[in-house]
Short mmCIF file of C-alpha atoms (C1' of nucleotides) in Angstrom, two decimals:
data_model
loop_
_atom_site.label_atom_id
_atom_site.label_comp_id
_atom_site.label_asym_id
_atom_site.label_seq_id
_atom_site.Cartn_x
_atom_site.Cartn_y
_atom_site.Cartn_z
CA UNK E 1 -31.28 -17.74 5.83
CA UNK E 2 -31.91 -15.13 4.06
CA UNK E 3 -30.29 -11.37 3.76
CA UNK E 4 -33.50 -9.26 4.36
CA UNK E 5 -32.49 -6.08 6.13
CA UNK E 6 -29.24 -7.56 7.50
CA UNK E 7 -25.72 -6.50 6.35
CA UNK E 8 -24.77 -7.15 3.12
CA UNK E 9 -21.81 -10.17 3.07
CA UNK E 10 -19.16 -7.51 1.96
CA UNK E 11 -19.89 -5.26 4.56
CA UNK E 12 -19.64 -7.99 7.21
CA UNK E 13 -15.86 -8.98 5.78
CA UNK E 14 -14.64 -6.09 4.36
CA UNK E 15 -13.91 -4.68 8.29
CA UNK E 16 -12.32 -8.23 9.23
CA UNK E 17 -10.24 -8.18 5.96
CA UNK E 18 -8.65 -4.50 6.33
CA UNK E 19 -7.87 -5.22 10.04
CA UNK E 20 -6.23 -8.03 9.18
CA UNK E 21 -4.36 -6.71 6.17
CA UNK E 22 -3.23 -3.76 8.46
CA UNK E 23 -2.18 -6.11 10.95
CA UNK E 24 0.15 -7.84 8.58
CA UNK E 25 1.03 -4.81 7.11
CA UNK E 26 2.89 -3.71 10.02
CA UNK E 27 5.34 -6.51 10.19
CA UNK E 28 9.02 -4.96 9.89
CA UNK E 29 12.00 -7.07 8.44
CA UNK E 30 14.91 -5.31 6.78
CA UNK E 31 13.43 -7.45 3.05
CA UNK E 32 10.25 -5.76 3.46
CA UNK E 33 9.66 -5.85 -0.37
CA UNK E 34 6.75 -3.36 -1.66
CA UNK E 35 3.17 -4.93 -2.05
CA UNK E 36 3.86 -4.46 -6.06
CA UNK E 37 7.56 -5.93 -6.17
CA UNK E 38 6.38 -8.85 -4.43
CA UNK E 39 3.49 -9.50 -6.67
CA UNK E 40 5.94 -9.68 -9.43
CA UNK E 41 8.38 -12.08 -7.25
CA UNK E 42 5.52 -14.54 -7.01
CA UNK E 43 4.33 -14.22 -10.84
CA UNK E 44 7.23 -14.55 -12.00
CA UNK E 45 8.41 -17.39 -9.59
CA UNK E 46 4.56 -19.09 -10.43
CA UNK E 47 4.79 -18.68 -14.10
CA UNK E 48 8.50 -18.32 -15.14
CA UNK E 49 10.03 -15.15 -16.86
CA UNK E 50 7.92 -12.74 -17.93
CA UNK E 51 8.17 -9.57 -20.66
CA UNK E 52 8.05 -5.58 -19.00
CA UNK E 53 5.02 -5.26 -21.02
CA UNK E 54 3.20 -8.30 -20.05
CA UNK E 55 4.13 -7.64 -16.06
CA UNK E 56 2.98 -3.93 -16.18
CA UNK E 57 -0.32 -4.85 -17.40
CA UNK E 58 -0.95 -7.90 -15.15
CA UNK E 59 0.13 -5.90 -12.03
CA UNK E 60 -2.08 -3.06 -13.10
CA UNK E 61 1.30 -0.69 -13.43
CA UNK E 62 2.44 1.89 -16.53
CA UNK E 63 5.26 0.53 -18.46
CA UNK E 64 7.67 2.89 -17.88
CA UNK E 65 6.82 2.11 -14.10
CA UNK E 66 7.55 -1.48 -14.37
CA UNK E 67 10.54 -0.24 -16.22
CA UNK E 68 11.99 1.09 -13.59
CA UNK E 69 10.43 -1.08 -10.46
CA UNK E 70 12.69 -4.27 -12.55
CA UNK E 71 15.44 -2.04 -12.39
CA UNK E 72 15.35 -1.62 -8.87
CA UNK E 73 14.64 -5.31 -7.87
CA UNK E 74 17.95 -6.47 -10.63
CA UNK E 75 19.76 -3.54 -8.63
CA UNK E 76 19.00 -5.61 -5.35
CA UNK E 77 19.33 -9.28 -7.09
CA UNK E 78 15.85 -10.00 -6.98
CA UNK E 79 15.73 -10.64 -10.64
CA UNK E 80 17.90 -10.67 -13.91
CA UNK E 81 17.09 -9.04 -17.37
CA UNK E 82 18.17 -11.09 -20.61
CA UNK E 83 17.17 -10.62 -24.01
CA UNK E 84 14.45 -11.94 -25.16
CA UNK E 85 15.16 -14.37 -28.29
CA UNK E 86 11.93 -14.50 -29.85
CA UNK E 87 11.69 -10.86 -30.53
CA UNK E 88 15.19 -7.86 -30.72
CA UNK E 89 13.28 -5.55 -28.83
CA UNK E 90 11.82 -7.70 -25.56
CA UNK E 91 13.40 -8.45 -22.44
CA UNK E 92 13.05 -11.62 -20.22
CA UNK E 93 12.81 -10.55 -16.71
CA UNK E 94 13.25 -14.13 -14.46
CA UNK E 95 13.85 -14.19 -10.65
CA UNK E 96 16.51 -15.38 -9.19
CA UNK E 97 17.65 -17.52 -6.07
CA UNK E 98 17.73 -14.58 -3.97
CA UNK E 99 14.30 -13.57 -5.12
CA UNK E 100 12.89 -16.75 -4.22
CA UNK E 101 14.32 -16.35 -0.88
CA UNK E 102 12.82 -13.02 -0.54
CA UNK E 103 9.62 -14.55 -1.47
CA UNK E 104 9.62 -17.51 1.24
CA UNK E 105 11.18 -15.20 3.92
CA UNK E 106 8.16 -12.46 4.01
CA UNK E 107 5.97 -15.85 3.35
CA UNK E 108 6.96 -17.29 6.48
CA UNK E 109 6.86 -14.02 8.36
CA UNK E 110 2.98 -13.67 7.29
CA UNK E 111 2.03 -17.10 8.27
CA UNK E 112 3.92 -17.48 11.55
CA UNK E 113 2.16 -13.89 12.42
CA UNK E 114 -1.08 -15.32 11.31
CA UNK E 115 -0.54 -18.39 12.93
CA UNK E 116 -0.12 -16.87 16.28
CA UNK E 117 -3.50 -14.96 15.50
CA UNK E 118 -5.09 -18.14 15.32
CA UNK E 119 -3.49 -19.52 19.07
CA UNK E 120 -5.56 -16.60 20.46
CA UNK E 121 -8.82 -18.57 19.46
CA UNK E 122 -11.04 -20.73 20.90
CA UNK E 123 -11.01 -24.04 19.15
CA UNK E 124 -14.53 -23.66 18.18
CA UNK E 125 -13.75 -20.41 16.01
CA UNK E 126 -10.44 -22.27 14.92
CA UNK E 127 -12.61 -25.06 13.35
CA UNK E 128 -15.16 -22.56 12.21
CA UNK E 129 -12.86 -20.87 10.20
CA UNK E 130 -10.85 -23.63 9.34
CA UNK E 131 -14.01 -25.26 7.78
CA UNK E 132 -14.96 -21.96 5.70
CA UNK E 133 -11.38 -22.03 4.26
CA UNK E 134 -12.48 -23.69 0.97
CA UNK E 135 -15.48 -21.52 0.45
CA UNK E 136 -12.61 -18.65 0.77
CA UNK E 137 -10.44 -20.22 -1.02
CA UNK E 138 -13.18 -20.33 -4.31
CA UNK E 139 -14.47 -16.76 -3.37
CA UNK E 140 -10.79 -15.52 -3.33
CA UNK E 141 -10.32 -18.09 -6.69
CA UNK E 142 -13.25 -15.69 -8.02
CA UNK E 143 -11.33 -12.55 -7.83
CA UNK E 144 -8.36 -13.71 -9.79
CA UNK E 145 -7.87 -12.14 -13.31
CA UNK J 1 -8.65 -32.35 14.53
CA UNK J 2 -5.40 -32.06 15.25
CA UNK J 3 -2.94 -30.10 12.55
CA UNK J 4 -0.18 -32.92 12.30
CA UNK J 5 1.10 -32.52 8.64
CA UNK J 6 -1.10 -30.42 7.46
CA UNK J 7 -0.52 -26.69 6.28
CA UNK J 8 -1.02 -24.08 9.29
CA UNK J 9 -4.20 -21.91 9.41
CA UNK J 10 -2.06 -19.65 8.54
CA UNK J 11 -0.42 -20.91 6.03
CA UNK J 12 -3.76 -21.36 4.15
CA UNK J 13 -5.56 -18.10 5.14
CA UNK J 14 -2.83 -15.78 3.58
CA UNK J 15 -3.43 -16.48 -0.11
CA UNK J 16 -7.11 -15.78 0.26
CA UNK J 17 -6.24 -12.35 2.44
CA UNK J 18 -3.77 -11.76 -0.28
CA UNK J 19 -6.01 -12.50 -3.61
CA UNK J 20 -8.64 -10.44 -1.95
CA UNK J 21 -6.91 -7.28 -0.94
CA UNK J 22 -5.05 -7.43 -4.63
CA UNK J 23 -8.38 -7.31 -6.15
CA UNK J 24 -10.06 -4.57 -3.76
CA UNK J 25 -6.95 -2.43 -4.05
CA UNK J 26 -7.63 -2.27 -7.85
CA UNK J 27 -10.67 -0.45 -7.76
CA UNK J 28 -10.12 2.85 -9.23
CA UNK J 29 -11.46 6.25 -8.21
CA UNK J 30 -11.02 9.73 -8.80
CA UNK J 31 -11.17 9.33 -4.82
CA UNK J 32 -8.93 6.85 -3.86
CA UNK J 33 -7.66 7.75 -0.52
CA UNK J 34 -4.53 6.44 0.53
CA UNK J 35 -4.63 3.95 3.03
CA UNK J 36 -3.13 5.29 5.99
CA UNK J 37 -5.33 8.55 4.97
CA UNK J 38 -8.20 6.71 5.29
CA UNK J 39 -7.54 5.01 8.01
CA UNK J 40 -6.70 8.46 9.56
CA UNK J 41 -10.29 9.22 8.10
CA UNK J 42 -11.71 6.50 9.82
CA UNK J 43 -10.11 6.89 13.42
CA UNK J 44 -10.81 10.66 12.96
CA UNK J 45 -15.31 9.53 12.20
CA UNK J 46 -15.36 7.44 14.75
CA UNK J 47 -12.80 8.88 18.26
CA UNK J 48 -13.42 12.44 17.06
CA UNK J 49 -11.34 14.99 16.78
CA UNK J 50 -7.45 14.40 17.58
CA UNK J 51 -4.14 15.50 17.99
CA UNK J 52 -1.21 15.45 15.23
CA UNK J 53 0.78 12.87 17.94
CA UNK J 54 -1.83 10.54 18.68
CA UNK J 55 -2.70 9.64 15.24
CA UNK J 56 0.94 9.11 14.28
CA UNK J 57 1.61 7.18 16.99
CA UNK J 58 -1.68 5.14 16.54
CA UNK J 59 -0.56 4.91 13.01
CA UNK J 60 2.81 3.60 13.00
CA UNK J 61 3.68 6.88 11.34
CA UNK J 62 6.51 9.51 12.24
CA UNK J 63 4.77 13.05 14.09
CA UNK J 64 6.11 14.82 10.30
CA UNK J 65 5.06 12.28 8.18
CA UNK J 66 1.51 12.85 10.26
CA UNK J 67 2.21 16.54 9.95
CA UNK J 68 2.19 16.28 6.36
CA UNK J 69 -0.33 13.68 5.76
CA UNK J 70 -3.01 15.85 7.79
CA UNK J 71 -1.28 19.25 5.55
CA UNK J 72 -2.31 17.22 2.01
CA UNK J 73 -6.02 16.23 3.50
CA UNK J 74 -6.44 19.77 4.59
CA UNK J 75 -5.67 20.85 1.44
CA UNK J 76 -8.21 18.31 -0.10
CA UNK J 77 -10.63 19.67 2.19
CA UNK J 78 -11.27 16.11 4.00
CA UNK J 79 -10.27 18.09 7.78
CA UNK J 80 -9.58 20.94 8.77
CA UNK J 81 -7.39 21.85 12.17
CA UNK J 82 -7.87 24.01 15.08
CA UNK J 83 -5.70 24.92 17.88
CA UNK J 84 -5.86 22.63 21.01
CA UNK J 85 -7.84 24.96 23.43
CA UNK J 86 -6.34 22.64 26.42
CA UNK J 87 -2.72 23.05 25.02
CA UNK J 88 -1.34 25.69 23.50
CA UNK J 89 1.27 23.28 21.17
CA UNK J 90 -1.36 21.36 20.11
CA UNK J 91 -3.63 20.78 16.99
CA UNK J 92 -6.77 19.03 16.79
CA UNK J 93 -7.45 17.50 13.78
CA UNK J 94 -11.14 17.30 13.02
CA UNK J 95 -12.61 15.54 9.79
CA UNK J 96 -15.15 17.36 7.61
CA UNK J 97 -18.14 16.11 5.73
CA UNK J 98 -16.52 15.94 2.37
CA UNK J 99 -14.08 13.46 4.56
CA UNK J 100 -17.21 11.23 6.17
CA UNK J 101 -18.28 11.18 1.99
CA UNK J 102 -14.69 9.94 1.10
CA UNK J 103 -15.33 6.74 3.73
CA UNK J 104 -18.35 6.33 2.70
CA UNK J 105 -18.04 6.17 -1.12
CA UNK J 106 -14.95 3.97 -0.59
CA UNK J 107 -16.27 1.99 2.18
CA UNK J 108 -19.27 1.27 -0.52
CA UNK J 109 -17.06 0.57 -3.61
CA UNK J 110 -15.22 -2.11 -1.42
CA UNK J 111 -18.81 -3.20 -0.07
CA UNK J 112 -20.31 -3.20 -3.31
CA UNK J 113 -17.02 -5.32 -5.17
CA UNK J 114 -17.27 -7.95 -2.68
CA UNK J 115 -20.74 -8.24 -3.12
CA UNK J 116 -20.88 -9.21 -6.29
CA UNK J 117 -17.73 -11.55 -5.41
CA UNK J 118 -20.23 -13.25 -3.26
CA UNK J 119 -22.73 -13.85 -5.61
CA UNK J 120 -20.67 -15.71 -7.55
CA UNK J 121 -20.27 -18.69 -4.82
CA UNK J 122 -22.44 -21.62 -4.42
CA UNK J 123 -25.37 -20.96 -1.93
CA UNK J 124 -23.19 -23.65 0.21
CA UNK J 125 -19.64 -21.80 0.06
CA UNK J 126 -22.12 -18.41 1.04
CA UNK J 127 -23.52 -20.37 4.18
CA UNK J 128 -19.91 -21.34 5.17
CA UNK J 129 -18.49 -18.13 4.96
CA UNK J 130 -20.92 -16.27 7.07
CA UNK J 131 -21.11 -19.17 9.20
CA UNK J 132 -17.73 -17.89 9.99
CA UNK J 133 -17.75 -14.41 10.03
CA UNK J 134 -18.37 -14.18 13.82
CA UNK J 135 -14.96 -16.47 14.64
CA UNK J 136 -13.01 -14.33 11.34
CA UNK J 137 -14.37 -10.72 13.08
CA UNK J 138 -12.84 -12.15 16.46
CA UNK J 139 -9.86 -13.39 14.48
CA UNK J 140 -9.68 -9.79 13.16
CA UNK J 141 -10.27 -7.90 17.00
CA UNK J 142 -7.05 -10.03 18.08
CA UNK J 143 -5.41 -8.31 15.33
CA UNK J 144 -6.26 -5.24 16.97
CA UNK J 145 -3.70 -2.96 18.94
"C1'" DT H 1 13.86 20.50 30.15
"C1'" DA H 2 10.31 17.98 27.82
"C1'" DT H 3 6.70 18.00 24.52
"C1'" DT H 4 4.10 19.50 20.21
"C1'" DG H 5 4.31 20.55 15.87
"C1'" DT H 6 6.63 22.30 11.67
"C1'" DT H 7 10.24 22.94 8.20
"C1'" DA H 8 14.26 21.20 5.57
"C1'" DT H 9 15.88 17.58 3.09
"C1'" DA H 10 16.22 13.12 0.95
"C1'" DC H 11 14.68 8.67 -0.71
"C1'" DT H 12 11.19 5.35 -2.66
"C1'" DC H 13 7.57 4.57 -5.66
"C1'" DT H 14 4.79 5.63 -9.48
"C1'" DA H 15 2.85 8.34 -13.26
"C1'" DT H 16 2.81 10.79 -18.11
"C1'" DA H 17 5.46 12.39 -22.07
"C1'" DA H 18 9.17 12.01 -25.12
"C1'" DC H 19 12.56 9.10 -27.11
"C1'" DT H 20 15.18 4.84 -29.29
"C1'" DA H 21 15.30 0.45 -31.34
"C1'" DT H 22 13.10 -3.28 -33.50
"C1'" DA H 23 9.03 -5.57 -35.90
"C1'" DT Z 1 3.40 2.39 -38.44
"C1'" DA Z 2 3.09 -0.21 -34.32
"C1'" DT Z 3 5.28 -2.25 -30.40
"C1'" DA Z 4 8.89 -2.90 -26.47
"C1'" DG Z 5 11.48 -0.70 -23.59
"C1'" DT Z 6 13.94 3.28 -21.64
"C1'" DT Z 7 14.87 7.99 -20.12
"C1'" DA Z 8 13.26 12.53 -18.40
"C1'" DT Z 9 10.59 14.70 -15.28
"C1'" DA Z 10 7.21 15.44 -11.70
"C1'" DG Z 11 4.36 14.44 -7.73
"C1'" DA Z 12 2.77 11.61 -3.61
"C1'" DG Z 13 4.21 9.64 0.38
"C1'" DT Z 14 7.29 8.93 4.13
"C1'" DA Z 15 11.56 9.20 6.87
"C1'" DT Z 16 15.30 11.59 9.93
"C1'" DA Z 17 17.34 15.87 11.60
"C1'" DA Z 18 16.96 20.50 12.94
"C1'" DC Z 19 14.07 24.08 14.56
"C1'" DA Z 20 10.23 27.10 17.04
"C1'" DA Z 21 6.79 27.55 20.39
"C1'" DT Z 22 4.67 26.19 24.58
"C1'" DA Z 23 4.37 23.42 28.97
#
DNA sequence: TATTGTTATACTCTATAACTATA
DNA sequence: TATAGTTATAGAGTATAACAATA
């Protein structure tokens, strides 16, 4: 099939992604960590401890902005700072237990919210999505950076 | 197919919501509505005209945060107010055509980015996808409120 | 009295500029 | 000098509480 005078792809999911997002968006829990601070929960759970520096830029943020968004989550025990020993003026930022289970708490309250969602389907849209899952999977793979 | 073991729909559909919506959010504009202004934007392009109450209440937002949400976009010159003819409290909130330009220049930077996402898949992972895009825009309307 | 909207005030989040310490 | 991080400061965004105007 071709695309000839249809709707572009993007303009056919972009409506179903931001009503989505907004729907999960609206989920209230007394965690509720901000769309950046959990980024950084999940990198640095995924890839170990990190360096200020090296966060900032991966999440897109200013240094001094990361800075002070680490300071916050070590103020609420969602990571510590150490030294780092490879170089006097780096610091290690790692998460800790508590981050973790900040992490898997507003996990499970995405999925279970999602997973209702899905109940409101009829199996043949269940399986229909279900199926296209890999193909999102690699077209969400293809936005990572 | 029954789900016995496996991970939940939604379980699985979250990291590709997730990737996606990171990568969108980092387009960069000298636009770049916020977005509950644009979904104000939106609600206000496509129900016309409405009250300071109403869209904070269809917004999950508090009647002064809407207050001065609608005070910064009339300042930006994306609506402009008027007094409620019907009610002598009230103030409609009416979007301008510097605000329909805002959705549409975002709404096309968004189209645009996922576009090119797309052309990135196999022809195969394509065909799956929009084989799916009726059952993931009824997904999206039970999202809906 | 109840409702609509605003103002006053405070807190979170994030940015740029200036600074300190180390490489 | 360059880099890593922090501090100082300011602005956007949003909340609750108190208020003014109208129903």
């Amino acid at each position: 099939m071709e695309n000839t005078g249809g709707a572009s792809r993007g303009s056919q999911l972009l409506p179903v992604l931001g009503q989505l997002v907004r729907f999960l968006r609206q989920i209230e829990s007394p965690d509720n960590p901000s769309p950046v601070s959990l980024a950084v929960l999940r990198r640095l759970d995924g890839d170990g401890p990190g360096r200020v520096t090296d966060l900032a830029r991966l999440e897109r943020a200013s240094q001094p902005g990361m800075t002070q968004l680490v300071g916050r989550m070590e103020k609420a025990g969602l990571v510590r700072r150490a030294p780092d020993p490879a170089d006097g003026r780096g610091v290690l930022v790692e998460i800790t237990q508590e981050g973790r289970d900040v992490i898997a708490r507003t996990h499970a309250r995405y999925v279970a919210t999602l997973d209702e969602l899905f109940e409101t389907l009829d199996p043949a849209d269940r399986d229909a999505i279900v199926g296209a899952l890999p193909a999102l999977e690699r077209l969400a793979a293809a936005a990572s950076f």
